Amino acid sequence: MTRLYGAITGWGAYVPPHIVTNHDLEATLDTSDEWIVQRTGIRQRHIAGADETTSTMAIKASLAALAQANLPATELDLILVATSSPDYLTPPASSLVQAALTPHHIPAMTIVTGCTGFVYALVTAYQFIQAGVYRNILVVGVELLSRFLDWRDRSTCVLFGDAAGAVVVQATEQPCGLQGYDLGSDGANCQHIIMPAGGSARPFGPDVLDERSHYIRMNGREVFKFATRIFAPASERALRMAGKCIDDIDWVIPHQANLRIIQAAAKDMGVPLERFIVNIDRYANTSAASIPLALAENLANGRIKPTDTLLLLSFGAGLTWAAAVVQMQPQLHSF
Ligand code: COA
């Protein structure tokens, strides 16, 4: 049987137009531009408008990716949406995206692994492609976390932004696509990033509202330690599976959570920071959208070429991690 590969033929991103700078936050919070820049590298974030939802942002990024791939949405076989900030707990965000894009009743699945969601979804897409089950898959990473943040909690609300990113993965017989990956979950430490109430463990009620425990809470120091510990070994395992070494990688696209975490990863991995894509200063942490947003932006500006070999590197709630070695398109073929 012919071996099948997955080429990434389309990519797109959407960020809401409204920008909130660190200086804007100084007006309502006991914080400063200097603290935020020094501790995180963040200067501003985009925040969704009142008329936007997670699925409306996802649809905009998806349409851009489909246009780039020159693929009508009616040709899609599967939609995977990674998000931890859906429009509703149920129905799934993926079904809202499917309904907006295609009248065909194709499978649509929401993947909830926090900031690693896009890489988890991409690896899942490749399994369906390689098994010969589906040929055209839309993979979206989207987050509207500004609605789930406690805007009185300076230790979390300054860190996040809203965005969506999407790619189209298409079956091809030419070698390319996912070459190696490493996925993991350390659920015993899940309490370090948590929305304590609003789920089955603690249903919503007046007490929840008083305590503000329906918002995200985070133990920043523990998450920081986890992230800096996991990046180098996860990269090594993904590279080993790909039969590659770090020198074969053209660009590392890390999850954009904190510039200091990215700098520590670069040092640990022995890779110059110049080979890391960094845009945290403009978008902050957009969680599951951060990697597809960085990918789409740097493909659009020509810094990343579709034939480059990429290392995607992520960590997040769970606590989860995900590393993937990907060559989006084959070397000797242009789509
Ligand atoms: N502005 C000003 N001061 C702030 C602040 C803010 N926005 N947020 C926290 N502080 C204060 C703290 O209250 C603390 O004050 P204290 O010493 O008087 O108690 C001080 O700054 C230091 O806090 P600390 O938490 O030790 O800072 P830090 O250097 O660890 O940086 C984070 C905090 C959150 C930026 C950092 O831990 C981090 O990025 N962690 C990873 C988080 C992450 O990636 N989350 C997403 C996962 S996908």
Short mmCIF file of C-alpha atoms and ligand atoms in Angstrom, two decimals:
data_model
loop_
_atom_site.label_atom_id
_atom_site.label_comp_id
_atom_site.label_asym_id
_atom_site.label_seq_id
_atom_site.Cartn_x
_atom_site.Cartn_y
_atom_site.Cartn_z
CA MET A 1 0.00 0.00 0.00
CA THR A 2 1.24 3.52 -0.80
CA ARG A 3 2.42 5.42 2.24
CA LEU A 4 0.45 8.59 2.92
CA TYR A 5 1.81 11.84 4.30
CA GLY A 6 0.09 15.06 5.40
CA ALA A 7 1.06 18.34 3.75
CA ILE A 8 0.07 21.61 5.37
CA THR A 9 -1.32 23.40 2.32
CA GLY A 10 -3.10 26.32 4.00
CA TRP A 11 -2.69 28.51 7.04
CA GLY A 12 -4.43 31.52 8.48
CA ALA A 13 -4.87 33.51 11.66
CA TYR A 14 -7.26 36.00 13.17
CA VAL A 15 -6.62 38.49 15.97
CA PRO A 16 -9.32 40.86 17.18
CA PRO A 17 -8.51 44.48 16.30
CA HIS A 18 -8.78 45.89 19.84
CA ILE A 19 -5.35 46.22 21.51
CA VAL A 20 -4.83 46.59 25.26
CA THR A 21 -1.33 47.74 26.20
CA ASN A 22 0.43 47.27 29.52
CA HIS A 23 0.01 51.02 30.05
CA ASP A 24 -3.76 50.61 29.60
CA LEU A 25 -3.73 47.99 32.38
CA GLU A 26 -1.88 50.36 34.73
CA ALA A 27 -5.10 52.40 34.91
CA THR A 28 -7.11 49.61 36.59
CA LEU A 29 -4.52 47.29 38.16
CA ASP A 30 -1.64 47.55 40.61
CA THR A 31 0.89 46.72 37.90
CA SER A 32 3.37 48.44 35.58
CA ASP A 33 4.58 48.18 32.02
CA GLU A 34 8.09 47.72 33.42
CA TRP A 35 7.10 44.70 35.59
CA ILE A 36 5.17 42.97 32.81
CA VAL A 37 7.90 43.51 30.18
CA GLN A 38 10.73 42.43 32.51
CA ARG A 39 8.98 39.31 33.86
CA THR A 40 7.21 38.16 30.69
CA GLY A 41 8.26 40.06 27.53
CA ILE A 42 4.61 41.04 26.92
CA ARG A 43 3.85 44.63 25.79
CA GLN A 44 0.27 44.33 24.56
CA ARG A 45 -2.50 41.83 23.84
CA HIS A 46 -5.54 41.72 21.50
CA ILE A 47 -8.91 41.42 23.21
CA ALA A 48 -12.09 40.19 21.49
CA GLY A 49 -15.00 42.59 20.98
CA ALA A 50 -18.42 42.07 22.57
CA ASP A 51 -19.77 40.74 19.27
CA GLU A 52 -17.08 38.05 18.98
CA THR A 53 -16.95 34.52 20.35
CA THR A 54 -14.45 31.69 20.23
CA SER A 55 -16.17 30.12 17.22
CA THR A 56 -16.49 33.37 15.25
CA MET A 57 -12.72 33.89 15.63
CA ALA A 58 -12.05 30.25 14.69
CA ILE A 59 -14.20 30.59 11.57
CA LYS A 60 -12.25 33.66 10.39
CA ALA A 61 -8.89 31.90 10.78
CA SER A 62 -10.31 28.76 9.12
CA LEU A 63 -11.61 30.65 6.07
CA ALA A 64 -8.16 32.24 5.63
CA ALA A 65 -6.48 28.81 5.83
CA LEU A 66 -8.96 27.25 3.38
CA ALA A 67 -8.46 30.14 0.93
CA GLN A 68 -4.68 29.72 1.15
CA ALA A 69 -5.07 25.98 0.46
CA ASN A 70 -7.52 26.76 -2.34
CA LEU A 71 -9.81 24.13 -0.83
CA PRO A 72 -13.59 24.63 -0.58
CA ALA A 73 -14.83 23.91 2.96
CA THR A 74 -17.24 21.38 1.42
CA GLU A 75 -14.19 19.20 0.62
CA LEU A 76 -13.21 18.85 4.30
CA ASP A 77 -13.40 15.37 5.86
CA LEU A 78 -12.73 16.31 9.50
CA ILE A 79 -12.53 19.42 11.70
CA LEU A 80 -10.43 19.49 14.86
CA VAL A 81 -10.72 22.55 17.12
CA ALA A 82 -8.36 22.97 20.06
CA THR A 83 -9.68 25.32 22.72
CA SER A 84 -10.12 25.62 26.48
CA SER A 85 -12.36 28.68 26.21
CA PRO A 86 -15.32 27.47 24.10
CA ASP A 87 -18.52 29.39 23.37
CA TYR A 88 -20.38 26.85 25.56
CA LEU A 89 -19.44 23.88 27.74
CA THR A 90 -21.80 22.10 25.36
CA PRO A 91 -22.33 22.09 22.35
CA PRO A 92 -18.69 21.67 21.32
CA ALA A 93 -17.01 24.64 19.61
CA SER A 94 -16.01 22.29 16.77
CA SER A 95 -19.68 21.71 15.85
CA LEU A 96 -20.28 25.47 15.69
CA VAL A 97 -17.30 25.80 13.34
CA GLN A 98 -18.53 22.86 11.21
CA ALA A 99 -22.03 24.35 10.89
CA ALA A 100 -20.61 27.68 9.72
CA LEU A 101 -18.21 26.15 7.19
CA THR A 102 -20.00 23.25 5.55
CA PRO A 103 -23.49 21.79 5.19
CA HIS A 104 -21.95 18.29 5.12
CA HIS A 105 -22.26 16.41 8.41
CA ILE A 106 -18.54 15.67 8.68
CA PRO A 107 -16.99 14.73 12.03
CA ALA A 108 -15.91 17.65 14.19
CA MET A 109 -14.08 17.27 17.47
CA THR A 110 -12.96 19.69 20.18
CA ILE A 111 -9.62 18.93 21.82
CA VAL A 112 -9.16 20.34 25.32
CA THR A 113 -5.56 20.12 26.46
CA GLY A 114 -4.94 23.78 27.31
CA CYS A 115 -2.15 25.59 25.49
CA THR A 116 -0.87 22.37 23.90
CA GLY A 117 -4.21 21.80 22.14
CA PHE A 118 -3.11 22.80 18.65
CA VAL A 119 -0.10 20.46 18.62
CA TYR A 120 -2.22 17.63 20.08
CA ALA A 121 -4.83 18.27 17.36
CA LEU A 122 -2.19 18.39 14.60
CA VAL A 123 -0.70 15.07 15.72
CA THR A 124 -4.25 13.60 15.81
CA ALA A 125 -4.92 14.87 12.27
CA TYR A 126 -1.80 13.12 10.99
CA GLN A 127 -2.94 9.78 12.45
CA PHE A 128 -6.16 9.95 10.38
CA ILE A 129 -4.21 10.98 7.26
CA GLN A 130 -1.56 8.26 7.65
CA ALA A 131 -4.22 5.62 8.28
CA GLY A 132 -5.85 6.60 4.97
CA VAL A 133 -9.14 7.48 6.71
CA TYR A 134 -9.43 11.19 5.83
CA ARG A 135 -7.73 13.29 3.13
CA ASN A 136 -8.57 16.91 4.03
CA ILE A 137 -8.47 18.03 7.66
CA LEU A 138 -8.89 21.46 9.21
CA VAL A 139 -6.97 21.98 12.45
CA VAL A 140 -7.75 25.08 14.51
CA GLY A 141 -6.24 26.52 17.70
CA VAL A 142 -8.43 29.24 19.18
CA GLU A 143 -8.80 30.96 22.50
CA LEU A 144 -10.95 33.73 23.94
CA LEU A 145 -9.49 33.62 27.42
CA SER A 146 -10.21 37.27 28.21
CA ARG A 147 -13.75 36.15 29.22
CA PHE A 148 -12.32 33.59 31.68
CA LEU A 149 -9.77 35.86 33.37
CA ASP A 150 -10.21 37.61 36.68
CA TRP A 151 -9.41 41.18 35.65
CA ARG A 152 -8.74 41.98 39.35
CA ASP A 153 -5.99 39.33 39.57
CA ARG A 154 -2.79 40.92 38.30
CA SER A 155 -0.88 37.62 38.48
CA THR A 156 -2.98 36.11 35.64
CA CYS A 157 -4.91 38.73 33.67
CA VAL A 158 -1.83 40.52 32.28
CA LEU A 159 -0.54 37.32 30.70
CA PHE A 160 -3.18 36.32 28.12
CA GLY A 161 -4.64 37.51 24.82
CA ASP A 162 -7.31 36.36 22.34
CA ALA A 163 -6.57 34.88 18.90
CA ALA A 164 -7.21 32.06 16.45
CA GLY A 165 -4.96 30.16 14.05
CA ALA A 166 -5.76 27.37 11.59
CA VAL A 167 -4.08 25.02 9.13
CA VAL A 168 -5.33 22.67 6.41
CA VAL A 169 -3.65 19.24 6.33
CA GLN A 170 -4.03 17.29 3.07
CA ALA A 171 -3.02 13.75 2.18
CA THR A 172 -0.16 13.40 -0.28
CA GLU A 173 2.14 10.60 -1.42
CA GLN A 174 5.17 12.87 -1.30
CA PRO A 175 7.22 12.62 1.90
CA CYS A 176 6.56 15.54 4.25
CA GLY A 177 4.50 16.40 7.30
CA LEU A 178 4.79 15.08 10.83
CA GLN A 179 8.12 13.34 11.35
CA GLY A 180 8.21 12.87 15.12
CA TYR A 181 6.37 13.94 18.22
CA ASP A 182 6.24 13.68 21.98
CA LEU A 183 2.98 14.18 23.86
CA GLY A 184 2.54 13.95 27.61
CA SER A 185 0.44 14.80 30.63
CA ASP A 186 1.37 15.19 34.29
CA GLY A 187 -2.17 15.18 35.66
CA ALA A 188 -1.00 14.85 39.26
CA ASN A 189 0.00 18.51 39.05
CA CYS A 190 -3.18 19.74 37.36
CA GLN A 191 -4.05 22.15 40.19
CA HIS A 192 -1.37 24.62 39.05
CA ILE A 193 -3.60 25.96 36.24
CA ILE A 194 -7.26 25.61 37.07
CA MET A 195 -10.71 27.13 36.72
CA PRO A 196 -11.91 25.82 40.11
CA ALA A 197 -15.67 26.20 39.57
CA GLY A 198 -18.22 25.97 36.79
CA GLY A 199 -17.65 22.26 36.09
CA SER A 200 -19.10 19.11 37.66
CA ALA A 201 -16.66 19.21 40.61
CA ARG A 202 -18.01 22.57 41.71
CA PRO A 203 -21.11 23.69 39.82
CA PHE A 204 -21.80 27.36 39.31
CA GLY A 205 -23.68 29.16 42.12
CA PRO A 206 -23.78 32.41 44.08
CA ASP A 207 -20.86 31.32 46.32
CA VAL A 208 -18.75 30.74 43.21
CA LEU A 209 -19.56 34.22 42.00
CA ASP A 210 -18.57 35.74 45.37
CA GLU A 211 -15.26 33.85 45.41
CA ARG A 212 -14.61 34.56 41.72
CA SER A 213 -13.59 30.91 41.46
CA HIS A 214 -15.05 30.52 37.96
CA TYR A 215 -11.99 32.39 36.66
CA ILE A 216 -8.56 30.97 35.82
CA ARG A 217 -6.19 30.58 38.76
CA MET A 218 -2.55 29.78 38.29
CA ASN A 219 0.52 29.03 40.35
CA GLY A 220 2.88 30.90 38.03
CA ARG A 221 6.12 29.78 39.67
CA GLU A 222 5.24 26.06 39.47
CA VAL A 223 4.10 26.37 35.86
CA PHE A 224 7.31 28.25 35.04
CA LYS A 225 9.42 25.44 36.58
CA PHE A 226 7.43 22.77 34.71
CA ALA A 227 7.84 24.57 31.37
CA THR A 228 11.58 25.07 31.68
CA ARG A 229 12.01 21.42 32.80
CA ILE A 230 9.99 19.85 29.98
CA PHE A 231 11.06 21.66 26.79
CA ALA A 232 14.52 20.09 26.30
CA PRO A 233 13.59 16.40 26.97
CA ALA A 234 10.34 16.64 24.96
CA SER A 235 12.30 18.12 22.02
CA GLU A 236 14.90 15.36 22.25
CA ARG A 237 12.24 12.64 22.17
CA ALA A 238 10.41 14.21 19.20
CA LEU A 239 13.69 14.66 17.31
CA ARG A 240 14.72 11.08 18.05
CA MET A 241 11.43 9.77 16.64
CA ALA A 242 12.02 11.93 13.54
CA GLY A 243 15.58 10.59 13.19
CA LYS A 244 16.84 14.16 13.29
CA CYS A 245 19.04 16.33 15.49
CA ILE A 246 18.47 19.91 16.55
CA ASP A 247 20.77 21.19 13.78
CA ASP A 248 18.27 19.85 11.22
CA ILE A 249 15.64 22.27 12.55
CA ASP A 250 15.24 25.56 10.70
CA TRP A 251 12.83 27.16 13.19
CA VAL A 252 11.62 26.38 16.68
CA ILE A 253 8.10 27.68 17.29
CA PRO A 254 7.61 27.63 21.06
CA HIS A 255 4.37 28.29 22.90
CA GLN A 256 4.40 32.04 23.63
CA ALA A 257 3.81 32.13 27.40
CA ASN A 258 6.82 33.96 28.77
CA LEU A 259 9.95 35.27 27.03
CA ARG A 260 12.06 34.03 29.96
CA ILE A 261 10.75 30.48 29.44
CA ILE A 262 11.69 30.69 25.74
CA GLN A 263 15.16 32.02 26.61
CA ALA A 264 15.68 29.20 29.14
CA ALA A 265 14.57 26.62 26.54
CA ALA A 266 16.99 28.03 23.96
CA LYS A 267 19.84 27.80 26.48
CA ASP A 268 18.91 24.26 27.60
CA MET A 269 18.60 23.02 24.03
CA GLY A 270 21.81 24.76 22.90
CA VAL A 271 19.95 26.64 20.14
CA PRO A 272 20.51 30.36 19.49
CA LEU A 273 17.43 32.43 20.38
CA GLU A 274 17.49 33.78 16.78
CA ARG A 275 16.16 30.39 15.59
CA PHE A 276 13.11 30.71 17.87
CA ILE A 277 10.00 32.48 16.59
CA VAL A 278 8.97 35.04 19.21
CA ASN A 279 5.89 37.30 19.03
CA ILE A 280 4.80 37.32 22.67
CA ASP A 281 5.47 41.07 22.90
CA ARG A 282 2.49 41.79 20.58
CA TYR A 283 -0.01 39.04 21.39
CA ALA A 284 0.79 37.77 24.94
CA ASN A 285 -0.16 34.16 25.67
CA THR A 286 -2.95 33.14 23.28
CA SER A 287 -2.89 29.55 24.58
CA ALA A 288 -3.95 27.03 21.91
CA ALA A 289 -3.76 29.76 19.25
CA SER A 290 -0.18 30.78 19.99
CA ILE A 291 1.64 28.28 17.72
CA PRO A 292 -0.66 28.48 14.65
CA LEU A 293 -0.69 32.28 14.98
CA ALA A 294 3.12 32.45 15.04
CA LEU A 295 3.26 29.97 12.16
CA ALA A 296 0.78 31.85 9.95
CA GLU A 297 2.33 35.24 10.69
CA ASN A 298 5.86 34.11 9.85
CA LEU A 299 4.80 32.23 6.71
CA ALA A 300 3.03 35.39 5.56
CA ASN A 301 6.11 37.56 6.12
CA GLY A 302 8.38 35.00 4.42
CA ARG A 303 10.57 34.30 7.45
CA ILE A 304 9.39 30.66 7.53
CA LYS A 305 9.31 28.77 4.23
CA PRO A 306 6.78 25.93 3.79
CA THR A 307 9.65 23.53 3.11
CA ASP A 308 11.49 24.39 6.36
CA THR A 309 11.73 21.81 9.10
CA LEU A 310 9.99 23.09 12.22
CA LEU A 311 10.01 22.08 15.86
CA LEU A 312 6.71 23.00 17.55
CA LEU A 313 7.06 23.09 21.32
CA SER A 314 4.28 23.60 23.81
CA PHE A 315 3.22 23.20 27.45
CA GLY A 316 0.09 24.11 29.34
CA ALA A 317 -2.82 23.19 31.59
CA GLY A 318 -3.04 19.57 32.56
CA LEU A 319 -0.12 19.90 33.00
CA THR A 320 0.47 18.81 29.41
CA TRP A 321 3.28 19.11 26.92
CA ALA A 322 3.57 18.55 23.18
CA ALA A 323 6.54 18.65 20.82
CA ALA A 324 6.35 17.94 17.09
CA VAL A 325 8.84 17.93 14.21
CA VAL A 326 7.03 19.00 11.04
CA GLN A 327 8.01 19.75 7.47
CA MET A 328 4.88 21.35 6.11
CA GLN A 329 5.42 20.66 2.42
CA PRO A 330 7.68 18.34 0.40
CA GLN A 331 11.03 19.73 -0.74
CA LEU A 332 10.58 19.34 -4.49
CA HIS A 333 6.96 20.28 -4.96
CA SER A 334 5.12 23.53 -4.73
CA PHE A 335 1.39 23.60 -4.12
N1 COA B 1 2.39 43.41 38.24
C1 COA B 1 3.14 43.70 39.28
N2 COA B 1 3.50 42.81 40.21
C2 COA B 1 3.06 41.56 40.07
C3 COA B 1 2.25 41.17 38.98
C4 COA B 1 1.90 42.16 38.06
N3 COA B 1 1.14 41.91 36.97
N4 COA B 1 1.97 39.87 39.10
C5 COA B 1 2.58 39.43 40.20
N5 COA B 1 3.24 40.46 40.81
C6 COA B 1 4.02 40.43 42.02
C7 COA B 1 3.66 39.29 42.94
O1 COA B 1 2.54 39.64 43.73
C8 COA B 1 4.92 39.14 43.75
O2 COA B 1 4.91 40.14 44.75
P1 COA B 1 5.46 39.78 46.23
O3 COA B 1 6.89 39.37 46.04
O4 COA B 1 5.26 41.08 46.94
O5 COA B 1 4.60 38.66 46.70
C9 COA B 1 6.03 39.49 42.76
O6 COA B 1 5.39 40.20 41.70
C10 COA B 1 6.77 38.30 42.20
O7 COA B 1 5.81 37.35 41.83
P2 COA B 1 6.23 35.97 41.19
O8 COA B 1 5.00 35.16 40.95
O9 COA B 1 7.35 35.36 41.96
O10 COA B 1 6.83 36.49 39.81
P3 COA B 1 7.54 35.66 38.70
O11 COA B 1 8.84 36.22 38.39
O12 COA B 1 7.44 34.17 38.96
O13 COA B 1 6.60 35.95 37.45
C11 COA B 1 4.83 34.97 36.16
C12 COA B 1 5.23 35.58 37.48
C13 COA B 1 3.37 34.55 36.22
C14 COA B 1 5.03 35.98 35.07
C15 COA B 1 5.74 33.73 35.89
O14 COA B 1 5.77 32.90 37.03
C16 COA B 1 5.25 32.92 34.71
O15 COA B 1 5.25 33.38 33.59
N6 COA B 1 4.95 31.64 34.95
C17 COA B 1 4.48 30.77 33.88
C18 COA B 1 3.05 31.07 33.63
C19 COA B 1 2.58 30.49 32.35
O16 COA B 1 3.33 30.28 31.44
N7 COA B 1 1.29 30.26 32.27
C20 COA B 1 0.65 29.82 31.10
C21 COA B 1 0.72 28.37 31.00
S1 COA B 1 0.19 27.90 29.44
#
